[in-house]
Amino acid sequence: MSPAPTLVFAWGNPGRGDDALGLLFAAAVEALALPDVECLCDFQLQVEHALDLRGRERVLFVDAALDSAVATGQPFQVGLLQPRRDASFTTHAMSPQALLQVLRELDGREPPPAWLLAIRGIAWELGQPPSAAALAHLGAALEWATGWLHRPA
């Protein structure tokens, strides 16, 4: 069976406040039951996840982001990713760019187009639920993503 053309790959820690935003995003997308979209979640990106990118037409990586990592006043930010070896390449947790680079090296060709959706988080305390502000940012990100996911890959 071939994989769905679009992969939504979210990661985060549901036990650390707003760090759960990526996972909540993926759960909401999964509830849409879109036929050409698959969601995958984990606590962090690892080298083995490069294999999950094979056969895709596009990938949307989704994670919570520190307030300072998102443009001022914006609830989320989306950017096209390029494969790149970085310091995470030899660690347990990898960046999406390094994961794309691993796939490029494994297959000897370009990986699928990939974007990073960074949803602005505010509070990261252990054992706390996501903040109200972050949930509002999640809602805005889902509104944007619904249009993106309904476009052909």
PDB file of C-alpha atoms in Angstrom:
ATOM      1  CA  MET A   1       0.000   0.000   0.000  1.00  0.00           C
ATOM      2  CA  SER A   2       1.428   3.377  -0.946  1.00  0.00           C
ATOM      3  CA  PRO A   3       1.560   6.163   1.638  1.00  0.00           C
ATOM      4  CA  ALA A   4      -0.817   9.117   1.580  1.00  0.00           C
ATOM      5  CA  PRO A   5       0.507  11.925  -0.649  1.00  0.00           C
ATOM      6  CA  THR A   6       0.473  14.448   2.222  1.00  0.00           C
ATOM      7  CA  LEU A   7       2.101  13.753   5.562  1.00  0.00           C
ATOM      8  CA  VAL A   8       1.452  15.944   8.596  1.00  0.00           C
ATOM      9  CA  PHE A   9       4.256  15.203  11.042  1.00  0.00           C
ATOM     10  CA  ALA A  10       3.789  16.755  14.469  1.00  0.00           C
ATOM     11  CA  TRP A  11       5.862  16.448  17.591  1.00  0.00           C
ATOM     12  CA  GLY A  12       5.859  17.680  21.144  1.00  0.00           C
ATOM     13  CA  ASN A  13       5.338  16.782  24.763  1.00  0.00           C
ATOM     14  CA  PRO A  14       1.736  16.769  26.013  1.00  0.00           C
ATOM     15  CA  GLY A  15       2.985  17.064  29.596  1.00  0.00           C
ATOM     16  CA  ARG A  16       4.629  20.467  29.079  1.00  0.00           C
ATOM     17  CA  GLY A  17       1.922  23.058  28.497  1.00  0.00           C
ATOM     18  CA  ASP A  18       2.083  24.616  25.053  1.00  0.00           C
ATOM     19  CA  ASP A  19       4.588  22.019  23.836  1.00  0.00           C
ATOM     20  CA  ALA A  20       1.483  19.926  23.074  1.00  0.00           C
ATOM     21  CA  LEU A  21       0.387  22.251  20.224  1.00  0.00           C
ATOM     22  CA  GLY A  22       1.818  20.077  17.449  1.00  0.00           C
ATOM     23  CA  LEU A  23       0.097  16.981  18.789  1.00  0.00           C
ATOM     24  CA  LEU A  24      -3.206  18.831  19.212  1.00  0.00           C
ATOM     25  CA  PHE A  25      -2.878  20.097  15.638  1.00  0.00           C
ATOM     26  CA  ALA A  26      -2.387  16.566  14.299  1.00  0.00           C
ATOM     27  CA  ALA A  27      -5.383  15.275  16.284  1.00  0.00           C
ATOM     28  CA  ALA A  28      -7.582  17.997  14.776  1.00  0.00           C
ATOM     29  CA  VAL A  29      -6.357  17.234  11.248  1.00  0.00           C
ATOM     30  CA  GLU A  30      -6.902  13.527  11.790  1.00  0.00           C
ATOM     31  CA  ALA A  31     -10.495  14.261  12.842  1.00  0.00           C
ATOM     32  CA  LEU A  32     -11.066  15.801   9.389  1.00  0.00           C
ATOM     33  CA  ALA A  33     -10.518  12.312   7.884  1.00  0.00           C
ATOM     34  CA  LEU A  34      -9.041  13.681   4.669  1.00  0.00           C
ATOM     35  CA  PRO A  35      -8.392  10.761   2.289  1.00  0.00           C
ATOM     36  CA  ASP A  36      -4.971  11.899   1.005  1.00  0.00           C
ATOM     37  CA  VAL A  37      -3.563  13.047   4.353  1.00  0.00           C
ATOM     38  CA  GLU A  38      -1.781  10.980   6.989  1.00  0.00           C
ATOM     39  CA  CYS A  39      -0.773  12.247  10.424  1.00  0.00           C
ATOM     40  CA  LEU A  40       2.222  11.027  12.364  1.00  0.00           C
ATOM     41  CA  CYS A  41       3.130  12.131  15.895  1.00  0.00           C
ATOM     42  CA  ASP A  42       6.095  11.634  18.175  1.00  0.00           C
ATOM     43  CA  PHE A  43       7.905  13.298  21.053  1.00  0.00           C
ATOM     44  CA  GLN A  44      10.797  14.312  18.777  1.00  0.00           C
ATOM     45  CA  LEU A  45      12.149  13.780  15.277  1.00  0.00           C
ATOM     46  CA  GLN A  46      14.605  10.909  14.962  1.00  0.00           C
ATOM     47  CA  VAL A  47      16.718   9.601  12.100  1.00  0.00           C
ATOM     48  CA  GLU A  48      14.345   6.661  11.551  1.00  0.00           C
ATOM     49  CA  HIS A  49      11.584   9.106  10.630  1.00  0.00           C
ATOM     50  CA  ALA A  50      13.324   9.782   7.311  1.00  0.00           C
ATOM     51  CA  LEU A  51      11.720   6.551   6.094  1.00  0.00           C
ATOM     52  CA  ASP A  52       8.261   7.968   6.857  1.00  0.00           C
ATOM     53  CA  LEU A  53       8.892  10.688   4.262  1.00  0.00           C
ATOM     54  CA  ARG A  54       9.381   8.240   1.394  1.00  0.00           C
ATOM     55  CA  GLY A  55       6.695   8.232  -1.275  1.00  0.00           C
ATOM     56  CA  ARG A  56       5.144  11.531  -0.150  1.00  0.00           C
ATOM     57  CA  GLU A  57       4.271  14.436  -2.410  1.00  0.00           C
ATOM     58  CA  ARG A  58       4.531  16.981   0.405  1.00  0.00           C
ATOM     59  CA  VAL A  59       5.165  17.127   4.134  1.00  0.00           C
ATOM     60  CA  LEU A  60       3.974  19.582   6.764  1.00  0.00           C
ATOM     61  CA  PHE A  61       6.069  19.478   9.935  1.00  0.00           C
ATOM     62  CA  VAL A  62       4.233  20.989  12.914  1.00  0.00           C
ATOM     63  CA  ASP A  63       5.668  22.039  16.266  1.00  0.00           C
ATOM     64  CA  ALA A  64       5.140  24.540  19.043  1.00  0.00           C
ATOM     65  CA  ALA A  65       7.549  27.461  18.939  1.00  0.00           C
ATOM     66  CA  LEU A  66       8.847  29.903  21.483  1.00  0.00           C
ATOM     67  CA  ASP A  67       7.264  33.329  21.298  1.00  0.00           C
ATOM     68  CA  SER A  68      10.568  34.787  20.050  1.00  0.00           C
ATOM     69  CA  ALA A  69      10.736  32.285  17.158  1.00  0.00           C
ATOM     70  CA  VAL A  70       7.502  33.491  15.528  1.00  0.00           C
ATOM     71  CA  ALA A  71       7.110  36.879  13.837  1.00  0.00           C
ATOM     72  CA  THR A  72       5.961  39.511  16.316  1.00  0.00           C
ATOM     73  CA  GLY A  73       2.255  39.309  17.032  1.00  0.00           C
ATOM     74  CA  GLN A  74       1.621  36.370  14.717  1.00  0.00           C
ATOM     75  CA  PRO A  75      -0.068  33.211  16.030  1.00  0.00           C
ATOM     76  CA  PHE A  76       1.980  30.959  13.745  1.00  0.00           C
ATOM     77  CA  GLN A  77       4.575  31.000  11.021  1.00  0.00           C
ATOM     78  CA  VAL A  78       4.996  28.787   7.942  1.00  0.00           C
ATOM     79  CA  GLY A  79       8.232  28.368   6.039  1.00  0.00           C
ATOM     80  CA  LEU A  80       9.475  26.184   3.208  1.00  0.00           C
ATOM     81  CA  LEU A  81      12.296  23.899   4.357  1.00  0.00           C
ATOM     82  CA  GLN A  82      15.477  22.908   2.575  1.00  0.00           C
ATOM     83  CA  PRO A  83      17.447  19.745   3.336  1.00  0.00           C
ATOM     84  CA  ARG A  84      20.442  20.673   5.453  1.00  0.00           C
ATOM     85  CA  ARG A  85      22.891  18.888   7.656  1.00  0.00           C
ATOM     86  CA  ASP A  86      23.079  20.660  11.001  1.00  0.00           C
ATOM     87  CA  ALA A  87      24.207  20.007  14.560  1.00  0.00           C
ATOM     88  CA  SER A  88      21.138  17.836  15.161  1.00  0.00           C
ATOM     89  CA  PHE A  89      22.305  15.404  12.485  1.00  0.00           C
ATOM     90  CA  THR A  90      24.220  13.285  15.009  1.00  0.00           C
ATOM     91  CA  THR A  91      21.878  13.614  17.973  1.00  0.00           C
ATOM     92  CA  HIS A  92      18.776  11.784  19.086  1.00  0.00           C
ATOM     93  CA  ALA A  93      16.381  14.668  18.327  1.00  0.00           C
ATOM     94  CA  MET A  94      16.722  16.066  14.818  1.00  0.00           C
ATOM     95  CA  SER A  95      15.570  19.164  12.972  1.00  0.00           C
ATOM     96  CA  PRO A  96      13.188  18.752  10.023  1.00  0.00           C
ATOM     97  CA  GLN A  97      15.936  20.053   7.711  1.00  0.00           C
ATOM     98  CA  ALA A  98      18.352  17.358   8.896  1.00  0.00           C
ATOM     99  CA  LEU A  99      15.672  14.702   8.465  1.00  0.00           C
ATOM    100  CA  LEU A 100      15.161  15.831   4.864  1.00  0.00           C
ATOM    101  CA  GLN A 101      18.935  15.653   4.344  1.00  0.00           C
ATOM    102  CA  VAL A 102      19.015  12.069   5.642  1.00  0.00           C
ATOM    103  CA  LEU A 103      16.337  11.088   3.133  1.00  0.00           C
ATOM    104  CA  ARG A 104      18.248  12.841   0.337  1.00  0.00           C
ATOM    105  CA  GLU A 105      21.369  10.848   1.214  1.00  0.00           C
ATOM    106  CA  LEU A 106      19.484   7.554   1.586  1.00  0.00           C
ATOM    107  CA  ASP A 107      17.632   7.807  -1.723  1.00  0.00           C
ATOM    108  CA  GLY A 108      20.097   9.853  -3.771  1.00  0.00           C
ATOM    109  CA  ARG A 109      17.370  12.277  -4.840  1.00  0.00           C
ATOM    110  CA  GLU A 110      15.493  15.280  -3.543  1.00  0.00           C
ATOM    111  CA  PRO A 111      13.010  14.704  -0.716  1.00  0.00           C
ATOM    112  CA  PRO A 112       9.408  15.850  -1.078  1.00  0.00           C
ATOM    113  CA  PRO A 113       8.684  19.566  -0.623  1.00  0.00           C
ATOM    114  CA  ALA A 114       8.322  20.263   3.088  1.00  0.00           C
ATOM    115  CA  TRP A 115       7.153  23.136   5.252  1.00  0.00           C
ATOM    116  CA  LEU A 116       7.448  23.887   8.946  1.00  0.00           C
ATOM    117  CA  LEU A 117       4.368  25.223  10.695  1.00  0.00           C
ATOM    118  CA  ALA A 118       5.532  26.786  13.961  1.00  0.00           C
ATOM    119  CA  ILE A 119       2.654  27.564  16.321  1.00  0.00           C
ATOM    120  CA  ARG A 120       3.470  30.217  18.908  1.00  0.00           C
ATOM    121  CA  GLY A 121       3.484  28.929  22.459  1.00  0.00           C
ATOM    122  CA  ILE A 122       3.625  30.937  25.669  1.00  0.00           C
ATOM    123  CA  ALA A 123       3.814  28.569  28.651  1.00  0.00           C
ATOM    124  CA  TRP A 124       5.962  25.444  28.908  1.00  0.00           C
ATOM    125  CA  GLU A 125       5.601  24.374  32.535  1.00  0.00           C
ATOM    126  CA  LEU A 126       5.722  20.689  33.339  1.00  0.00           C
ATOM    127  CA  GLY A 127       2.318  19.221  34.158  1.00  0.00           C
ATOM    128  CA  GLN A 128       0.323  22.219  32.914  1.00  0.00           C
ATOM    129  CA  PRO A 129      -2.294  22.200  30.136  1.00  0.00           C
ATOM    130  CA  PRO A 130      -1.847  24.361  27.033  1.00  0.00           C
ATOM    131  CA  SER A 131      -2.454  28.064  27.657  1.00  0.00           C
ATOM    132  CA  ALA A 132      -5.572  29.831  26.385  1.00  0.00           C
ATOM    133  CA  ALA A 133      -3.431  32.064  24.163  1.00  0.00           C
ATOM    134  CA  ALA A 134      -1.671  29.078  22.610  1.00  0.00           C
ATOM    135  CA  LEU A 135      -5.003  27.369  21.934  1.00  0.00           C
ATOM    136  CA  ALA A 136      -6.128  30.496  20.085  1.00  0.00           C
ATOM    137  CA  HIS A 137      -2.899  30.323  18.039  1.00  0.00           C
ATOM    138  CA  LEU A 138      -3.663  26.672  17.331  1.00  0.00           C
ATOM    139  CA  GLY A 139      -7.108  27.650  16.031  1.00  0.00           C
ATOM    140  CA  ALA A 140      -5.582  30.179  13.642  1.00  0.00           C
ATOM    141  CA  ALA A 141      -3.026  27.617  12.428  1.00  0.00           C
ATOM    142  CA  LEU A 142      -5.769  25.059  11.812  1.00  0.00           C
ATOM    143  CA  GLU A 143      -7.778  27.586   9.833  1.00  0.00           C
ATOM    144  CA  TRP A 144      -4.766  28.227   7.573  1.00  0.00           C
ATOM    145  CA  ALA A 145      -3.946  24.522   7.303  1.00  0.00           C
ATOM    146  CA  THR A 146      -7.454  23.512   6.298  1.00  0.00           C
ATOM    147  CA  GLY A 147      -7.050  25.469   3.076  1.00  0.00           C
ATOM    148  CA  TRP A 148      -3.514  24.155   2.518  1.00  0.00           C
ATOM    149  CA  LEU A 149      -4.545  20.541   3.081  1.00  0.00           C
ATOM    150  CA  HIS A 150      -7.492  20.783   0.691  1.00  0.00           C
ATOM    151  CA  ARG A 151      -5.245  21.972  -2.154  1.00  0.00           C
ATOM    152  CA  PRO A 152      -3.872  19.180  -4.327  1.00  0.00           C
ATOM    153  CA  ALA A 153      -0.380  18.045  -3.398  1.00  0.00           C
TER     154      ALA A 153
END
